[in-house]
PDB file of C-alpha atoms and ligand atoms in Angstrom:
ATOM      1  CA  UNK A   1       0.000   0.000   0.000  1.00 67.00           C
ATOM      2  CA  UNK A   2       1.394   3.780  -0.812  1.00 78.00           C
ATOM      3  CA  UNK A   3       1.707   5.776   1.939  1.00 84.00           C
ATOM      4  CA  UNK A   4      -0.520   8.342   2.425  1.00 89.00           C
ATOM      5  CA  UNK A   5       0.651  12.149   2.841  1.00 87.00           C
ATOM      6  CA  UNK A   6       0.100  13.210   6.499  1.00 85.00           C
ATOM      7  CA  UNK A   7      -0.724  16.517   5.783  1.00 87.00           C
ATOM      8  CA  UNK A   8       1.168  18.869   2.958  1.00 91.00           C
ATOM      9  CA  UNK A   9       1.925  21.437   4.740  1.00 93.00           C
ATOM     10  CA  UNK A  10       4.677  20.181   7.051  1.00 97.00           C
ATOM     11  CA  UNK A  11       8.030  19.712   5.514  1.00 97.00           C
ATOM     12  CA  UNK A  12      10.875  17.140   7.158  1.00 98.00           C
ATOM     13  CA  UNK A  13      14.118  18.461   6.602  1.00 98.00           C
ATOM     14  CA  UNK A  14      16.244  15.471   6.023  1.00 97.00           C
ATOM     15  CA  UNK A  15      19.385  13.794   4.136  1.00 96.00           C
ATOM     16  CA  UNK A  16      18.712   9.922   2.702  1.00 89.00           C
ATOM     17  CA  UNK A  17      21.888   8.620   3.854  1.00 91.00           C
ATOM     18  CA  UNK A  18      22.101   9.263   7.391  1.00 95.00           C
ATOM     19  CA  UNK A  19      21.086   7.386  10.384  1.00 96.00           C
ATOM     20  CA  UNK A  20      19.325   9.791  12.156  1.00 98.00           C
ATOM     21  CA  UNK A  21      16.839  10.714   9.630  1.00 98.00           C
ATOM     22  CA  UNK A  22      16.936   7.376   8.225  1.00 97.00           C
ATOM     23  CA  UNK A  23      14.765   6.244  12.218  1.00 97.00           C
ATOM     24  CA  UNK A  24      12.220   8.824  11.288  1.00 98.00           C
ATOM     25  CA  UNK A  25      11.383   7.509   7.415  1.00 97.00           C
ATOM     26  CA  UNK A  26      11.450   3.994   8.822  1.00 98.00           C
ATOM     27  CA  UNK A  27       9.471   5.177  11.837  1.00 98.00           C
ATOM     28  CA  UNK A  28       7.038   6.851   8.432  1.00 98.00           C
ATOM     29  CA  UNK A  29       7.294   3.659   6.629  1.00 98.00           C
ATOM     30  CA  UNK A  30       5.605   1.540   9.333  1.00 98.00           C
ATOM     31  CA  UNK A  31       2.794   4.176   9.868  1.00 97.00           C
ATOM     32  CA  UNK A  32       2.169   3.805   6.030  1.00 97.00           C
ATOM     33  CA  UNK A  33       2.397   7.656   6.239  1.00 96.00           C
ATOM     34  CA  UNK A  34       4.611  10.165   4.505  1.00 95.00           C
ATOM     35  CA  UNK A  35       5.306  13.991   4.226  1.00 96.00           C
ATOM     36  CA  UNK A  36       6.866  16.450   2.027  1.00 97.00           C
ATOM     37  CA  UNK A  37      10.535  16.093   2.085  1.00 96.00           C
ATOM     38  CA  UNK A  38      13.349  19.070   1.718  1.00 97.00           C
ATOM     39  CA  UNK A  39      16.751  17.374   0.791  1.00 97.00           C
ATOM     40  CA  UNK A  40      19.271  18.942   3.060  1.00 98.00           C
ATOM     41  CA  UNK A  41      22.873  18.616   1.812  1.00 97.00           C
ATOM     42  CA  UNK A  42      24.740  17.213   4.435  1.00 97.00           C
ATOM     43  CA  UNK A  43      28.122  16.110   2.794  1.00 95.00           C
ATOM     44  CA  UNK A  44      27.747  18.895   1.315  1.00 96.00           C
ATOM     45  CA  UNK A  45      27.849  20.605   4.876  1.00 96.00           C
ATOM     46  CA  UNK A  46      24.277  22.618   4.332  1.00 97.00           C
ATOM     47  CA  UNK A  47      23.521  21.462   8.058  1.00 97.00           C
ATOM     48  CA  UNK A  48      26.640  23.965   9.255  1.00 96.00           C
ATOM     49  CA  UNK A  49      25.285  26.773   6.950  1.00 97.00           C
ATOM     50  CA  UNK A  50      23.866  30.160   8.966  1.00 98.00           C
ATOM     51  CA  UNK A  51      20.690  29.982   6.626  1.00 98.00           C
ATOM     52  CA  UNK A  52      20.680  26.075   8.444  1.00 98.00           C
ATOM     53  CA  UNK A  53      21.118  26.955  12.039  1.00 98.00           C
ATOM     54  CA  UNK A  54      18.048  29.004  12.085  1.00 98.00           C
ATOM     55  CA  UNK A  55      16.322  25.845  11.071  1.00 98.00           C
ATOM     56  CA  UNK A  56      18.318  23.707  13.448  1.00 98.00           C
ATOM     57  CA  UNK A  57      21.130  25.638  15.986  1.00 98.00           C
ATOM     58  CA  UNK A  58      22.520  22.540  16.188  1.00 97.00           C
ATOM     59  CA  UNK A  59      23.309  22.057  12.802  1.00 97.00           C
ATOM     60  CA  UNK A  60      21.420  18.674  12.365  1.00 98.00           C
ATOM     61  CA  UNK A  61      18.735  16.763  10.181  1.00 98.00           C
ATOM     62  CA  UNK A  62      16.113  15.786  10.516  1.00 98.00           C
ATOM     63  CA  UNK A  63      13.660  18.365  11.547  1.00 98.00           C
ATOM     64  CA  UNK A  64      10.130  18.518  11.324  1.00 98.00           C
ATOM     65  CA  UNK A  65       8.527  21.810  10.345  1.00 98.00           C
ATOM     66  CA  UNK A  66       4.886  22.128  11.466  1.00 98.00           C
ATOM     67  CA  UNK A  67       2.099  23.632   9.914  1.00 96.00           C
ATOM     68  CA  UNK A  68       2.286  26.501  11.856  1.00 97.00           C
ATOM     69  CA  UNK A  69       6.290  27.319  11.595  1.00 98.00           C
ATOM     70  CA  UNK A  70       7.182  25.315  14.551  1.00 98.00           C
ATOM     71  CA  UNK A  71      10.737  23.568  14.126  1.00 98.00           C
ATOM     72  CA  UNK A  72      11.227  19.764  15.804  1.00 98.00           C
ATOM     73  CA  UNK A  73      14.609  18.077  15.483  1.00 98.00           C
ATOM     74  CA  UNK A  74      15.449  15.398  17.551  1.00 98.00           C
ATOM     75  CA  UNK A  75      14.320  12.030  15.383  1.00 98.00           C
ATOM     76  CA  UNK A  76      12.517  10.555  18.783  1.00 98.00           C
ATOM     77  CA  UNK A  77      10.909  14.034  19.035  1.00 98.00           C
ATOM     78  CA  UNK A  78       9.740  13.912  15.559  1.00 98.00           C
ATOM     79  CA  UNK A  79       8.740  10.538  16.089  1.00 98.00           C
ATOM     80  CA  UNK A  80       6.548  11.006  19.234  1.00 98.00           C
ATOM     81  CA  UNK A  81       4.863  13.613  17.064  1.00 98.00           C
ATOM     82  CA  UNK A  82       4.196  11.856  14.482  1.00 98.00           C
ATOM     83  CA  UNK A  83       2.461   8.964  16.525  1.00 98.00           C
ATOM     84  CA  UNK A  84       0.303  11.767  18.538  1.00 97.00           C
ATOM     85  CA  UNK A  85      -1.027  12.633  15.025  1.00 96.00           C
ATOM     86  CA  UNK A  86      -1.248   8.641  13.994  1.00 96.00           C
ATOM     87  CA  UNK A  87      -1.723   6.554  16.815  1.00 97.00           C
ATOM     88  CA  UNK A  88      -1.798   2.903  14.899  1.00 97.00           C
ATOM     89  CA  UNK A  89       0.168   0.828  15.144  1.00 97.00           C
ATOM     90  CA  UNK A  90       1.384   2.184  18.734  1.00 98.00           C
ATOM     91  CA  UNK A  91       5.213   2.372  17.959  1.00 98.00           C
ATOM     92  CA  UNK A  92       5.693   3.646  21.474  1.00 98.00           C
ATOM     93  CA  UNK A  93       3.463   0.945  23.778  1.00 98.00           C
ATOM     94  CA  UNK A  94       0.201   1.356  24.170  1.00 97.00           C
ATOM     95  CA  UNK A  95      -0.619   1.043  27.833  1.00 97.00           C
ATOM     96  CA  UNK A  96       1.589   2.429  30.996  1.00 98.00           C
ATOM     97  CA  UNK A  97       3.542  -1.128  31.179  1.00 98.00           C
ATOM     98  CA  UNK A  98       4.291  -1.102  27.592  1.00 98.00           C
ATOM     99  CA  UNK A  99       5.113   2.329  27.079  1.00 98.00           C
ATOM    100  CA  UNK A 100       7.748   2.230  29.740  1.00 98.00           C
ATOM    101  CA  UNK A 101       9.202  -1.099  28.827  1.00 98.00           C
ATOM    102  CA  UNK A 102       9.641   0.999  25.002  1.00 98.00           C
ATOM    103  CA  UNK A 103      11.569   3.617  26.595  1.00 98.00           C
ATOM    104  CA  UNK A 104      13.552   1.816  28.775  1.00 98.00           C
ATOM    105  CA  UNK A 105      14.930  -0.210  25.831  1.00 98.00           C
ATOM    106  CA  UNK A 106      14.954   2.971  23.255  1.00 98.00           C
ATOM    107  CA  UNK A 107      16.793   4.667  25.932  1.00 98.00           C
ATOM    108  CA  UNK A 108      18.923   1.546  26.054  1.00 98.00           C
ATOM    109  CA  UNK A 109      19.296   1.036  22.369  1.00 98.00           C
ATOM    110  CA  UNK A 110      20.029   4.638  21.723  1.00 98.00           C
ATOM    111  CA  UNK A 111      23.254   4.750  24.357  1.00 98.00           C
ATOM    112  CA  UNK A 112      24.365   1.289  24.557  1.00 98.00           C
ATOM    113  CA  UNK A 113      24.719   0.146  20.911  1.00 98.00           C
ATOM    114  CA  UNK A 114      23.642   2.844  18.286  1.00 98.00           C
ATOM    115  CA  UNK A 115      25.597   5.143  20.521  1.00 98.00           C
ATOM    116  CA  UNK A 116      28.568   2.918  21.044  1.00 98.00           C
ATOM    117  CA  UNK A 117      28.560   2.603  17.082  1.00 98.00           C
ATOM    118  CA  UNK A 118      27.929   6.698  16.248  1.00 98.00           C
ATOM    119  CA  UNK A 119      31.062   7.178  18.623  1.00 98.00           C
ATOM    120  CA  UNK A 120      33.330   5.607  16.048  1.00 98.00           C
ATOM    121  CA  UNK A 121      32.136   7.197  13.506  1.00 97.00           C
ATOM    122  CA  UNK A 122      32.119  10.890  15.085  1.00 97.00           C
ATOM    123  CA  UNK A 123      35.553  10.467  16.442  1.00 98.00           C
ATOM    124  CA  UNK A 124      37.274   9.329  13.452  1.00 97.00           C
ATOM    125  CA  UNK A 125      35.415  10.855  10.120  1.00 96.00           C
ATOM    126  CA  UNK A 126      37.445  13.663   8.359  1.00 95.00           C
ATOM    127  CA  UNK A 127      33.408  14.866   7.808  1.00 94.00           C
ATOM    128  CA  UNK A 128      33.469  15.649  11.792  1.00 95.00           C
ATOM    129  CA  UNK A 129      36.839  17.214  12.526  1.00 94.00           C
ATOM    130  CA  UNK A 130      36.348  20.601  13.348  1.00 88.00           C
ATOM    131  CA  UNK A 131      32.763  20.319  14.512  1.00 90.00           C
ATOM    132  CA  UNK A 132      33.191  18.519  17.728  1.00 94.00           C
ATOM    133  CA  UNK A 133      36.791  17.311  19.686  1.00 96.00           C
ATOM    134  CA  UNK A 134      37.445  14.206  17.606  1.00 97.00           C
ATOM    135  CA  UNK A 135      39.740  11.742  19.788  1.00 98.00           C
ATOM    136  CA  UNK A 136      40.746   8.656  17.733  1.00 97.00           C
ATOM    137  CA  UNK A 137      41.634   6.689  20.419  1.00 98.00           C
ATOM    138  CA  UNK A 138      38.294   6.901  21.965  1.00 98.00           C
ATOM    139  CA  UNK A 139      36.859   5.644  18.282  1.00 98.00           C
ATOM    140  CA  UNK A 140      39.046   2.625  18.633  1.00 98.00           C
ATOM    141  CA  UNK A 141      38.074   1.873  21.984  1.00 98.00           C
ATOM    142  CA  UNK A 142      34.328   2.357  21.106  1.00 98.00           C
ATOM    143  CA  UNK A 143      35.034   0.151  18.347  1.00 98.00           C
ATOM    144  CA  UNK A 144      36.503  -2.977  20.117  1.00 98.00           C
ATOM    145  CA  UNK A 145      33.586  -2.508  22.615  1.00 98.00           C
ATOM    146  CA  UNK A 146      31.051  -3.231  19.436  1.00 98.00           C
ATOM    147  CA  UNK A 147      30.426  -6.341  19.749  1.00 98.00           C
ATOM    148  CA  UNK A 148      30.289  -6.931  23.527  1.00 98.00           C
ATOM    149  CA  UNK A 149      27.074  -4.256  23.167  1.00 98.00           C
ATOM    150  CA  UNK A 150      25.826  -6.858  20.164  1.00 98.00           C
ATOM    151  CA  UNK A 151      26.352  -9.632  22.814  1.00 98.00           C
ATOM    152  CA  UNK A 152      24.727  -8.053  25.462  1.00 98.00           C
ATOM    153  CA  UNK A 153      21.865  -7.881  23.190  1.00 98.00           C
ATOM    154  CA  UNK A 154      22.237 -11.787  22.728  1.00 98.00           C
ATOM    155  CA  UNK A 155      22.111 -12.440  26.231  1.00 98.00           C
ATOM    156  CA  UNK A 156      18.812 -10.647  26.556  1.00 98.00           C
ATOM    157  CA  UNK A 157      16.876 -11.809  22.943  1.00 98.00           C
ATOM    158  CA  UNK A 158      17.599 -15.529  24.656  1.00 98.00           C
ATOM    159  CA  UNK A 159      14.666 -15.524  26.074  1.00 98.00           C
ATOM    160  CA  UNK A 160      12.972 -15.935  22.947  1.00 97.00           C
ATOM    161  CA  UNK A 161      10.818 -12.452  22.737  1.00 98.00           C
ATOM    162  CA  UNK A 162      10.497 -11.416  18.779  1.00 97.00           C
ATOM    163  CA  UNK A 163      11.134  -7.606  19.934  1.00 98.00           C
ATOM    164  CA  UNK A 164      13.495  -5.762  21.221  1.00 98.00           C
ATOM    165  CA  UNK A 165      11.211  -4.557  23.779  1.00 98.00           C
ATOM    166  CA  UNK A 166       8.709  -7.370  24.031  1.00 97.00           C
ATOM    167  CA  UNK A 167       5.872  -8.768  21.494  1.00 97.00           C
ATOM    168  CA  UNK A 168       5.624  -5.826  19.711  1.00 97.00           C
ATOM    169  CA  UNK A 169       7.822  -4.459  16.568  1.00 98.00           C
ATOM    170  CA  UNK A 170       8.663  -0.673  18.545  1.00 98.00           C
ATOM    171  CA  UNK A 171      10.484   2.309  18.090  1.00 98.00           C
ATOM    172  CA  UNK A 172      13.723   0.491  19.771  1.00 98.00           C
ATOM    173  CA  UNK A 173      13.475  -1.787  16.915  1.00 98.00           C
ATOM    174  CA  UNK A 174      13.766   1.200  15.242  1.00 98.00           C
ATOM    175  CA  UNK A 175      16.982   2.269  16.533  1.00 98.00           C
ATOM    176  CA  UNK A 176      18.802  -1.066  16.517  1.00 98.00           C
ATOM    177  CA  UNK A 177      17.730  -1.162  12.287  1.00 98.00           C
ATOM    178  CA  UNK A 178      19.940   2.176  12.309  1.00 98.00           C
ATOM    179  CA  UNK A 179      22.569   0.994  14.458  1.00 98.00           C
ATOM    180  CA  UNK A 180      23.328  -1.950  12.173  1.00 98.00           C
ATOM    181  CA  UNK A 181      22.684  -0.091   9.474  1.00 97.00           C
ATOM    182  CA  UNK A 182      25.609   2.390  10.336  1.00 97.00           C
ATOM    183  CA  UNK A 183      27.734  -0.482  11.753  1.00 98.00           C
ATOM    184  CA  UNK A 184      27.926  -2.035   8.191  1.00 97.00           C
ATOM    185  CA  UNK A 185      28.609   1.531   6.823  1.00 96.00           C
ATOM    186  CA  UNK A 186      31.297   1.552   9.569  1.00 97.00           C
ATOM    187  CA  UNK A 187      32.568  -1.909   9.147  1.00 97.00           C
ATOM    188  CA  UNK A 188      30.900  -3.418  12.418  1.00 97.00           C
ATOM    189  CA  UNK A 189      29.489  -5.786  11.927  1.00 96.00           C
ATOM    190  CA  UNK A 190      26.896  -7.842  14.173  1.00 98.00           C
ATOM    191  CA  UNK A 191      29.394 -11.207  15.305  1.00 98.00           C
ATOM    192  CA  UNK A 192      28.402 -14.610  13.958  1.00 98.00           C
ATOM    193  CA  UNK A 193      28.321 -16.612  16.775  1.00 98.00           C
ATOM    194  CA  UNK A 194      25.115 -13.996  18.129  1.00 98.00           C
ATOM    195  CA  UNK A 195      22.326 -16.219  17.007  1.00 98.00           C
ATOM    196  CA  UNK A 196      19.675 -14.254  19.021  1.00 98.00           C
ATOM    197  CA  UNK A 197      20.581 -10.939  17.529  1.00 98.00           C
ATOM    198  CA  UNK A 198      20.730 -12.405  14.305  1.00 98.00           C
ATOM    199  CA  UNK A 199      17.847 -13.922  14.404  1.00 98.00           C
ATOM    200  CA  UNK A 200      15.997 -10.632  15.043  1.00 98.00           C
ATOM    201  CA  UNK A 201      17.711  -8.895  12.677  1.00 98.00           C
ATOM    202  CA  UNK A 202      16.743 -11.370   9.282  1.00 98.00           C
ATOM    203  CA  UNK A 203      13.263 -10.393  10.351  1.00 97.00           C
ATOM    204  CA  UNK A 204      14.299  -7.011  10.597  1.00 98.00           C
ATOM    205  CA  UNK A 205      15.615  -6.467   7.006  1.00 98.00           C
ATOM    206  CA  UNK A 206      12.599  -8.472   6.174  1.00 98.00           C
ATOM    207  CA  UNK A 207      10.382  -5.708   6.835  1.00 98.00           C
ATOM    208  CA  UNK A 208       9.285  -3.137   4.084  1.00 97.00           C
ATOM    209  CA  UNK A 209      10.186  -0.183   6.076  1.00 97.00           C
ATOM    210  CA  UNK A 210      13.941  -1.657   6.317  1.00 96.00           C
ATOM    211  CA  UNK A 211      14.676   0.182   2.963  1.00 93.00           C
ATOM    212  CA  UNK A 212      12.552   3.387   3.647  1.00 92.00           C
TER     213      UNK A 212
HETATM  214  N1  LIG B   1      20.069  13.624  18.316  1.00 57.34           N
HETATM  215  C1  LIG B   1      19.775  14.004  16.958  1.00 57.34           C
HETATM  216  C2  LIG B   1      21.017  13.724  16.120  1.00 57.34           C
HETATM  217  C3  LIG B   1      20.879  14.241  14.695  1.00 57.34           C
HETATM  218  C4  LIG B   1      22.163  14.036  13.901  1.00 57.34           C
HETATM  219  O1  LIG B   1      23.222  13.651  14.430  1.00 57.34           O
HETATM  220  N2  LIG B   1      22.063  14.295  12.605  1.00 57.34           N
HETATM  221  C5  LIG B   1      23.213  14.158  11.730  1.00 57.34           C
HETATM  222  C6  LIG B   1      22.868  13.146  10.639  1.00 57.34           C
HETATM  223  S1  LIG B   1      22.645  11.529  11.350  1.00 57.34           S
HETATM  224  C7  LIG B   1      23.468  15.493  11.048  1.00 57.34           C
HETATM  225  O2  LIG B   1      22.534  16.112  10.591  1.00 57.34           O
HETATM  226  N3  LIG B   1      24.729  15.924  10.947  1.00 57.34           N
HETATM  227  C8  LIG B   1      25.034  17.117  10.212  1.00 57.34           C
HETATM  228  C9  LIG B   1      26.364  17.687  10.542  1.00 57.34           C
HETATM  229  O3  LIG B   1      27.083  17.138  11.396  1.00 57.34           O
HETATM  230  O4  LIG B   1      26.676  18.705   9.932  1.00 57.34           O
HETATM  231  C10 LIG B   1      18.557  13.251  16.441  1.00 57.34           C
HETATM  232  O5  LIG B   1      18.199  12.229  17.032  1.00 57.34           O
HETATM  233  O6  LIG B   1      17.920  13.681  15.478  1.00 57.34           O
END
């Protein structure tokens, strides 16, 4: 089914081949909904342009422009918004135990693996040097401690749950798709011998949204 426009007169400022605004089109994708885009050019550092930092003062995609001029960035921000608007399927739990179990492990997603994974990339890319303190050394070390995140991930899929957070596909699903996303971009890969994680991963790419 084609996803129908949410409304045409918000515009998501975005880039196609980042992670960030790559959890909010997947996020779109399983809502079957979509909204005008605006290509930002982030190689081609738009995002650090004055014209940019009125739209974002942190220089970042994506951001969600509102009918009435008001600017969201943060993708989780975006997302909750988006889900106030459509509220099927709940991407964020739908009752008080469910919705808390989805931000524990977004939270958890977020800072123990897609973080983890970011760090190299932030630390070591010629594209960052000069916006933030780049230390290599921290890269490395963030690095080696890949695939003891992936394996911590293992350890808790062994109980058999399809989800990352439980019996229903989430938002932290969400943010694990990105983090191995990036990782292969990075060369980090998910380790073999991590059947669980594997397992949940197949099924990941197996879904539509995977190449939103
Ligand atoms: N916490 C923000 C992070 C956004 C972010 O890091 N965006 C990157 C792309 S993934 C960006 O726009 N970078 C532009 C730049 O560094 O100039 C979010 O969740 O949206």
């Amino acid at each position: 089914m084609e996803p129908c426009i949410l409304s045409d007169k918000m515009k998501l400022y975005e880039f196609p081949y980042a992670p960030n605004p790559r959890r909010v089109r997947i996020f779109m994708a399983e809502k079957g909904i979509d909204l005008p885009r605006v290509a930002v050019d982030v190689l081609g550092k738009e995002t650090r342009t004055a014209e940019f930092s009125k739209i974002n003062s942190l220089g970042q995609v994506p951001v969600l422009q509102l009918e009435d001029g008001t600017l969201i960035s943060e993708s989780v921000a975006i997302c909750r918004y988006l889900e106030e608007l459509r509220p099927a399927p709940a991407l964020f739990g739908s009752d008080a135990k469910s919705r808390a179990q989805v931000e524990m492990w977004n939270r958890r997603m977020e800072s123990e693996i897609f973080g983890t994974i970011g760090n190299v990339g932030l630390h070591s890319d010629e594209f960052f040097k000069g916006k933030i303190a780049q230390v290599p050394a921290f890269s490395d070390a963030q690095r080696k401690a890949a695939p003891e995140k992936w394996a911590w991930l293992d350890r808790e899929l062994a109980d058999g749950r399809p989800f990352i957070a439980g019996e229903q596909f989430s938002v932290a699903d969400i943010t694990g798709m990105v983090a191995s996303w990036l990782g292969g971009h990075l060369k980090i890969e998910i380790p073999a011998s991590l059947t669980h994680v594997h397992r949940w991963h197949e099924r990941m790419r197996a879904r539509p949204s995977w190449s939103a």
